[in-house]
Amino acid sequence: MFSKPCLSELETAYLAQALAQGHLQGDGTFTRRATALLCELTGAPSVLLTTSCSHALELAALLVDLGPGDEVICPSFTFPSAANAIVLRGATPVFVDVDPATLNLDIAKAEAAISDRTKAVSVVHYGGIAAQIDLLQALCSAHDLALIEDNAHGLGAYFKGQHLGTFGDLATQSFHATKNYTMGEGGALLVNNVEKYASRAEILREKGTNRAQFFRGEVDKYTWVDQGSSYLPSDLLAAMLTAQLERFDDILQRRQYIWQRYQIETADWAHDQGVVQMMVPEDCEHPAHLFFLIMPSVEDQTGLIDHLRARGIVATFHFQPLDSSPAGQKYGRTPEPCTVAHDRAAQLVRLPLYADLIDSDIDRVVAGVTSYRVRSQR
Ligand SMILES: *Cc1c(COP(=O)(O)O)cnc(C)c1O
């Protein structure tokens, strides 16, 4: 197995409670509890649960008013949802290369890609390790661009003690079953620029209606006031998320323990074989969402994956660069070749990492990795 949700009796108990309460639609008591936990954890001033991270990214694209002719800078090495959100508004993703060590957006190249059509920068914190987010903030304010953080990997991640997802105007989280904390399918939008986006975010998420204001008694009827859709998850799913977030530290500690063991126990092998381990820059704390190795070549990427598969261990590559993907070529613009993204995509191998991985499994993965011999010329 490669990833697996970490479930306990608490999820079952809260799901049963949510069913018994009978309020199955969104924005019930468990939605409020999960939302409060997310505010507390991240420090974000305003959080809205959504049906997915992809939908939170779509909400962000609606909120920054993207339209035809607008451009948004994003890294080539990211999940398709970041680009889809832009394309669905008729705007153009502009793909930029990444840093060879962190695989996060290359800031100098992002700056060079700014045009008079650029309206926003959409950035991912790969593996929950911060992109150069302080520099990005400065860049965006200098050019009057909105900053969107896709923090799907980074719940529990910090840069200089500040939680990721609180630097941009808007940020997104994912609670997909493959993420550290899950509700099966789900996500959240973090609204940090409250003045500009908070009240509209609430409306767009509720079918373009002012229903939330109505329930707070601020208006006496609710009606259609803006464009929007239905991005509210059921309170059943929020119940599951509440349980996961209440178990936050336990899940985090176990993941960090596994990550540390991989990092320490593959270090000598990596050094001998010319394999590069994950690099965690100063000031970054990450929540052990993933563990990757950078192999010398694509031959050794396939080589290690096959070697592990033969030992019953599932390891895998990750994102395929968006700039050269079929949809990326159709809808995007790529001012400069994204050579680093292409090289790294062909070198990266991720090891299985989930909280329920037991110590003998970790031993087996380490033994599998360190028994591999690099084939390509170095
Ligand atoms: C998983 C993931 C998404 C999509 O999340 P969903 O909740 O499945 O929509 C978006 N961006 C990144 C970086 C992801 O890893």
Coordinates of C-alpha atoms and ligand atoms in Angstrom, one line a residue:
M1 CA 0.0 0.0 0.0
F2 CA 1.2 3.5 -0.7
S3 CA -1.2 5.7 1.3
K4 CA -4.0 4.9 3.7
P5 CA -6.3 7.1 5.8
C6 CA -5.7 6.8 9.6
L7 CA -9.1 6.0 11.1
S8 CA -10.2 5.3 14.7
E9 CA -13.3 4.8 16.7
L10 CA -13.7 8.6 16.9
E11 CA -14.6 9.0 13.2
T12 CA -17.2 6.2 13.5
A13 CA -18.6 7.8 16.7
Y14 CA -18.9 11.3 15.1
L15 CA -20.4 9.9 11.9
A16 CA -23.1 8.1 13.9
Q17 CA -23.7 11.3 15.9
A18 CA -24.0 13.3 12.7
L19 CA -26.5 10.8 11.3
A20 CA -28.5 10.8 14.6
Q21 CA -28.6 14.6 14.5
G22 CA -30.4 14.4 11.2
H23 CA -28.8 17.6 9.8
L24 CA -27.1 16.0 6.8
Q25 CA -26.6 19.0 4.6
G26 CA -23.7 21.4 4.9
D27 CA -23.0 24.0 7.6
G28 CA -24.2 22.0 10.6
T29 CA -22.6 21.6 14.0
F30 CA -19.7 19.5 12.7
T31 CA -18.9 21.9 10.0
R32 CA -18.7 24.6 12.6
R33 CA -16.5 22.4 14.8
A34 CA -14.1 21.5 12.0
T35 CA -14.0 25.1 10.8
A36 CA -13.1 26.3 14.2
L37 CA -10.3 23.7 14.5
L38 CA -8.9 24.8 11.2
C39 CA -8.9 28.5 12.2
E40 CA -7.2 27.6 15.4
L41 CA -4.6 25.4 13.8
T42 CA -3.7 27.7 10.9
G43 CA -4.4 31.1 12.4
A44 CA -6.4 31.9 9.2
P45 CA -9.0 34.6 10.0
S46 CA -11.7 33.0 7.9
V47 CA -12.1 29.3 6.7
L48 CA -14.8 27.7 4.6
L49 CA -15.1 24.0 4.2
T50 CA -15.5 22.9 0.6
T51 CA -16.3 19.7 -1.3
S52 CA -12.6 19.5 -2.5
C53 CA -9.4 21.4 -2.8
S54 CA -10.1 21.6 -6.6
H55 CA -13.4 23.4 -5.7
A56 CA -11.6 25.7 -3.3
L57 CA -9.2 26.6 -6.1
E58 CA -12.2 27.2 -8.4
L59 CA -13.7 29.5 -5.7
A60 CA -10.4 31.3 -5.5
A61 CA -10.4 31.8 -9.3
L62 CA -13.9 33.2 -9.1
L63 CA -13.0 35.5 -6.2
V64 CA -10.1 37.1 -8.0
D65 CA -12.4 37.6 -11.0
L66 CA -10.3 35.7 -13.6
G67 CA -11.6 36.0 -17.1
P68 CA -10.5 35.6 -20.8
G69 CA -7.2 37.5 -21.4
D70 CA -6.0 37.2 -17.8
E71 CA -2.9 35.2 -17.0
V72 CA -2.0 33.4 -13.8
I73 CA 1.5 32.3 -13.1
C74 CA 1.9 28.8 -11.7
P75 CA 4.6 26.1 -11.4
S76 CA 4.7 23.5 -14.1
F77 CA 5.2 20.9 -11.4
T78 CA 1.9 20.9 -9.6
F79 CA -1.5 19.1 -9.6
P80 CA -3.8 19.8 -12.6
S81 CA -6.5 21.3 -10.4
A82 CA -4.5 24.5 -10.0
A83 CA -4.5 25.0 -13.7
N84 CA -8.0 23.8 -14.2
A85 CA -9.4 26.5 -11.9
I86 CA -7.7 29.1 -14.1
V87 CA -8.8 27.5 -17.4
L88 CA -12.4 27.0 -16.3
R89 CA -12.6 30.9 -16.0
G90 CA -11.3 31.2 -19.6
A91 CA -8.0 32.6 -18.3
T92 CA -4.5 31.3 -19.2
P93 CA -2.1 29.5 -16.9
V94 CA 1.5 30.5 -17.5
F95 CA 3.8 27.7 -16.6
V96 CA 7.1 28.4 -14.9
D97 CA 9.9 26.2 -13.9
V98 CA 10.8 25.1 -10.4
D99 CA 13.7 25.1 -8.0
P100 CA 15.8 21.9 -8.4
A101 CA 16.0 21.2 -4.6
T102 CA 12.5 21.9 -3.3
L103 CA 10.6 21.6 -6.6
N104 CA 8.7 24.7 -5.7
L105 CA 8.1 27.7 -8.0
D106 CA 11.3 29.4 -9.1
I107 CA 10.8 33.0 -8.0
A108 CA 13.2 34.6 -10.4
K109 CA 11.6 32.8 -13.3
A110 CA 8.1 33.7 -12.0
E111 CA 9.1 37.4 -12.0
A112 CA 10.4 37.1 -15.5
A113 CA 7.1 35.6 -16.6
I114 CA 5.0 38.6 -15.4
S115 CA 3.2 40.4 -18.2
D116 CA 0.6 43.2 -18.3
R117 CA -2.0 40.4 -18.4
T118 CA -0.9 38.7 -15.2
K119 CA -3.5 38.9 -12.5
A120 CA -2.4 36.4 -9.9
V121 CA 0.2 33.9 -8.8
S122 CA -0.9 30.4 -7.8
V123 CA 1.7 28.5 -5.9
V124 CA 1.9 25.0 -4.3
H125 CA 4.0 24.1 -1.3
Y126 CA 5.3 20.8 -2.5
G127 CA 5.4 18.2 0.2
G128 CA 4.3 21.0 2.6
I129 CA 7.7 22.6 2.3
A130 CA 7.2 26.3 1.9
A131 CA 7.8 27.9 -1.5
Q132 CA 9.7 31.2 -1.0
I133 CA 6.5 32.6 0.2
D134 CA 7.9 35.8 1.8
L135 CA 9.5 36.7 -1.5
L136 CA 6.4 35.8 -3.4
Q137 CA 4.3 38.1 -1.1
A138 CA 6.7 40.9 -1.9
L139 CA 6.6 40.2 -5.6
C140 CA 2.8 40.1 -5.7
S141 CA 2.3 43.3 -3.8
A142 CA 4.9 45.1 -6.0
H143 CA 3.0 44.1 -9.1
D144 CA -0.5 44.2 -7.6
L145 CA -1.2 40.5 -8.1
A146 CA -3.4 38.2 -6.0
L147 CA -1.5 35.4 -4.3
I148 CA -3.2 32.0 -4.1
E149 CA -1.6 29.2 -2.1
D150 CA -2.4 25.6 -2.8
N151 CA -1.7 24.2 0.6
A152 CA -3.0 20.7 -0.1
H153 CA 0.2 19.1 1.3
G154 CA 0.8 21.6 4.0
L155 CA -1.7 21.3 6.9
G156 CA 0.6 21.6 9.9
A157 CA 3.4 23.2 7.9
Y158 CA 5.1 26.5 8.8
F159 CA 7.5 29.1 7.4
K160 CA 9.2 31.1 10.2
G161 CA 6.6 29.9 12.6
Q162 CA 3.7 31.1 10.5
H163 CA 1.3 28.4 9.1
L164 CA 1.4 27.9 5.4
G165 CA -1.9 28.9 3.8
T166 CA -2.0 32.2 5.7
F167 CA 0.4 34.1 3.5
G168 CA -1.6 34.4 0.3
D169 CA -4.9 36.4 -0.2
L170 CA -6.5 33.0 -0.5
A171 CA -5.4 29.5 0.2
T172 CA -6.7 25.9 -0.2
Q173 CA -6.5 22.7 1.7
S174 CA -7.4 19.2 0.6
F175 CA -9.0 16.4 2.7
H176 CA -8.9 13.8 0.0
A177 CA -8.3 10.3 1.2
T178 CA -4.7 10.5 0.2
K179 CA -3.9 13.5 2.3
N180 CA -2.7 13.6 5.9
Y181 CA -6.2 14.3 7.3
T182 CA -9.2 13.2 5.3
M183 CA -13.0 13.3 5.0
G184 CA -12.9 11.1 2.0
E185 CA -13.4 13.9 -0.5
G186 CA -13.2 17.5 0.7
G187 CA -11.3 20.7 1.2
A188 CA -11.2 24.2 2.5
L189 CA -10.7 27.7 1.4
L190 CA -8.7 29.9 3.7
V191 CA -9.5 33.6 3.3
N192 CA -6.7 35.8 4.6
N193 CA -7.6 39.0 2.7
V194 CA -10.9 39.2 4.6
E195 CA -11.7 42.7 3.6
K196 CA -11.5 41.9 -0.1
Y197 CA -12.9 38.4 -0.3
A198 CA -14.6 37.0 2.8
S199 CA -18.2 38.1 2.3
R200 CA -18.2 37.2 -1.3
A201 CA -16.6 33.8 -0.7
E202 CA -19.4 32.9 1.6
I203 CA -22.0 33.8 -1.1
L204 CA -20.2 32.1 -4.1
R205 CA -20.0 28.9 -2.0
E206 CA -23.7 29.0 -1.3
K207 CA -25.1 29.0 -4.9
G208 CA -24.6 32.7 -5.2
T209 CA -27.1 33.4 -2.4
N210 CA -26.9 35.4 0.8
R211 CA -28.2 32.4 2.7
A212 CA -25.5 32.6 5.4
Q213 CA -26.4 36.2 6.1
F214 CA -30.0 35.2 6.4
F215 CA -29.2 32.5 9.0
R216 CA -27.3 35.1 11.0
G217 CA -30.3 37.4 10.9
E218 CA -28.5 40.0 8.8
V219 CA -31.1 40.0 6.0
D220 CA -34.8 39.0 6.3
K221 CA -35.0 37.0 3.1
Y222 CA -32.3 35.2 1.2
T223 CA -32.0 35.5 -2.6
W224 CA -29.7 35.1 -5.5
V225 CA -27.1 37.9 -5.3
D226 CA -24.0 36.8 -7.3
Q227 CA -22.6 33.9 -9.4
G228 CA -21.8 30.8 -7.5
S229 CA -22.2 27.1 -7.1
S230 CA -22.6 24.5 -4.3
Y231 CA -19.3 24.0 -2.6
L232 CA -20.6 22.8 0.8
P233 CA -19.7 19.4 2.0
S234 CA -22.3 17.4 3.9
D235 CA -22.1 17.6 7.7
L236 CA -21.5 13.9 7.7
L237 CA -18.2 14.4 6.0
A238 CA -17.5 17.3 8.4
A239 CA -18.0 14.9 11.3
M240 CA -15.3 12.7 9.9
L241 CA -13.0 15.7 9.5
T242 CA -13.7 16.9 13.0
A243 CA -12.5 13.6 14.3
Q244 CA -9.4 13.7 12.1
L245 CA -8.5 17.2 13.3
E246 CA -9.0 16.3 16.9
R247 CA -6.4 13.6 16.3
F248 CA -4.1 16.0 14.6
D249 CA -1.0 15.6 16.7
D250 CA -1.1 11.8 16.9
I251 CA -1.3 11.5 13.1
L252 CA 1.3 14.2 12.6
Q253 CA 3.8 12.6 15.1
R254 CA 3.5 9.2 13.5
R255 CA 4.1 10.6 10.0
Q256 CA 7.1 12.6 11.2
Y257 CA 8.6 9.5 12.9
I258 CA 8.3 7.5 9.7
W259 CA 9.7 10.4 7.6
Q260 CA 12.7 10.8 10.0
R261 CA 13.5 7.1 9.9
Y262 CA 13.4 7.2 6.1
Q263 CA 15.6 10.2 6.0
I264 CA 18.2 8.9 8.5
E265 CA 18.2 5.3 7.4
T266 CA 18.6 6.0 3.7
A267 CA 21.2 8.7 4.1
D268 CA 24.4 6.7 3.7
W269 CA 23.0 4.7 0.8
A270 CA 21.8 7.9 -0.9
H271 CA 25.3 9.4 -0.5
D272 CA 27.0 6.4 -1.9
Q273 CA 24.7 6.0 -4.8
G274 CA 24.4 9.6 -5.8
V275 CA 20.8 9.8 -4.8
V276 CA 19.5 13.2 -3.5
Q277 CA 17.3 13.2 -0.4
M278 CA 14.6 15.8 0.4
M279 CA 16.0 19.1 1.4
V280 CA 14.2 21.1 4.1
P281 CA 15.3 24.7 3.9
E282 CA 15.9 26.7 7.1
D283 CA 12.8 28.2 8.6
C284 CA 10.6 25.5 7.1
E285 CA 8.6 23.0 9.2
H286 CA 6.7 20.3 7.2
P287 CA 4.1 17.8 8.1
A288 CA 5.7 14.8 6.5
H289 CA 3.1 14.6 3.8
L290 CA 5.5 12.8 1.5
F291 CA 9.0 11.4 1.3
F292 CA 10.8 11.5 -2.0
L293 CA 14.2 10.6 -3.4
I294 CA 15.8 12.2 -6.5
M295 CA 17.4 9.4 -8.5
P296 CA 20.2 10.2 -10.9
S297 CA 18.1 9.4 -14.0
V298 CA 14.8 8.1 -15.3
E299 CA 16.4 4.7 -15.7
D300 CA 17.0 4.6 -12.0
Q301 CA 13.6 6.0 -11.2
T302 CA 12.0 3.0 -13.0
G303 CA 14.8 0.8 -11.6
L304 CA 14.0 1.6 -8.0
I305 CA 10.2 1.5 -8.4
D306 CA 10.6 -2.0 -10.1
H307 CA 13.1 -3.1 -7.5
L308 CA 10.7 -2.2 -4.7
R309 CA 7.6 -3.6 -6.4
A310 CA 9.4 -7.0 -6.7
R311 CA 9.6 -6.8 -2.8
G312 CA 5.9 -6.0 -2.4
I313 CA 6.5 -2.3 -1.8
V314 CA 4.6 0.4 -3.7
A315 CA 6.7 3.4 -4.5
T316 CA 5.8 5.9 -7.2
F317 CA 6.7 9.0 -9.2
H318 CA 4.6 12.2 -8.9
F319 CA 3.3 15.1 -11.0
Q320 CA 3.9 15.1 -14.7
P321 CA 4.9 18.6 -15.8
L322 CA 1.8 20.6 -16.8
D323 CA 3.4 22.7 -19.5
S324 CA 3.9 19.7 -21.8
S325 CA 0.7 17.8 -20.8
P326 CA -2.0 17.7 -23.5
A327 CA -4.3 20.2 -21.7
G328 CA -1.4 22.4 -20.7
Q329 CA -0.3 22.7 -24.3
K330 CA -3.9 23.5 -25.4
Y331 CA -4.8 26.0 -22.7
G332 CA -1.5 27.2 -21.2
R333 CA 1.5 29.4 -22.1
T334 CA 5.1 28.5 -21.3
P335 CA 7.4 31.4 -21.8
E336 CA 10.6 29.5 -21.0
P337 CA 11.2 25.7 -21.1
C338 CA 10.6 24.0 -17.7
T339 CA 13.6 21.8 -17.9
V340 CA 14.0 21.4 -14.1
A341 CA 10.4 20.3 -13.7
H342 CA 10.9 17.8 -16.6
D343 CA 14.2 16.4 -15.2
R344 CA 12.9 16.1 -11.6
A345 CA 9.6 14.5 -12.7
A346 CA 11.7 11.8 -14.4
Q347 CA 13.9 11.3 -11.3
L348 CA 11.5 11.5 -8.3
V349 CA 10.5 8.4 -6.4
R350 CA 8.1 8.6 -3.4
L351 CA 8.1 6.0 -0.7
P352 CA 4.9 4.8 1.1
L353 CA 4.0 7.1 4.0
Y354 CA 1.0 6.8 6.1
A355 CA 0.4 6.8 9.9
D356 CA -0.6 3.2 10.1
L357 CA 2.7 2.0 8.6
I358 CA 4.1 -0.3 11.3
D359 CA 7.8 -0.5 12.2
S360 CA 8.4 -3.8 10.5
D361 CA 7.0 -2.2 7.3
I362 CA 9.3 0.7 7.6
D363 CA 12.2 -1.7 8.1
R364 CA 11.2 -3.5 4.9
V365 CA 11.0 -0.3 2.9
V366 CA 14.4 0.9 4.1
A367 CA 15.9 -2.5 3.4
G368 CA 14.3 -2.5 -0.1
V369 CA 15.6 1.0 -0.9
T370 CA 19.1 0.4 0.4
S371 CA 19.5 -2.8 -1.5
Y372 CA 19.1 -1.0 -4.8
R373 CA 22.2 -0.2 -6.8
V374 CA 22.2 2.8 -9.1
R375 CA 22.7 1.7 -12.8
S376 CA 23.2 4.9 -14.7
Q377 CA 26.6 6.5 -15.3
R378 CA 27.4 9.2 -12.7
Ligands
LIG1 C1 -4.6 16.5 -3.8 C2 -4.2 17.8 -4.4 C3 -5.2 18.6 -5.0 C4 -6.6 18.2 -5.2 O1 -7.3 17.9 -4.1 P1 -8.8 17.5 -4.1 O2 -9.3 17.7 -2.7 O3 -8.8 16.0 -4.5 O4 -9.5 18.3 -5.1 C5 -4.8 19.9 -5.4 N1 -3.5 20.3 -5.3 C6 -2.6 19.5 -4.8 C7 -1.2 20.0 -4.7 C8 -2.9 18.2 -4.3 O5 -1.9 17.4 -3.9

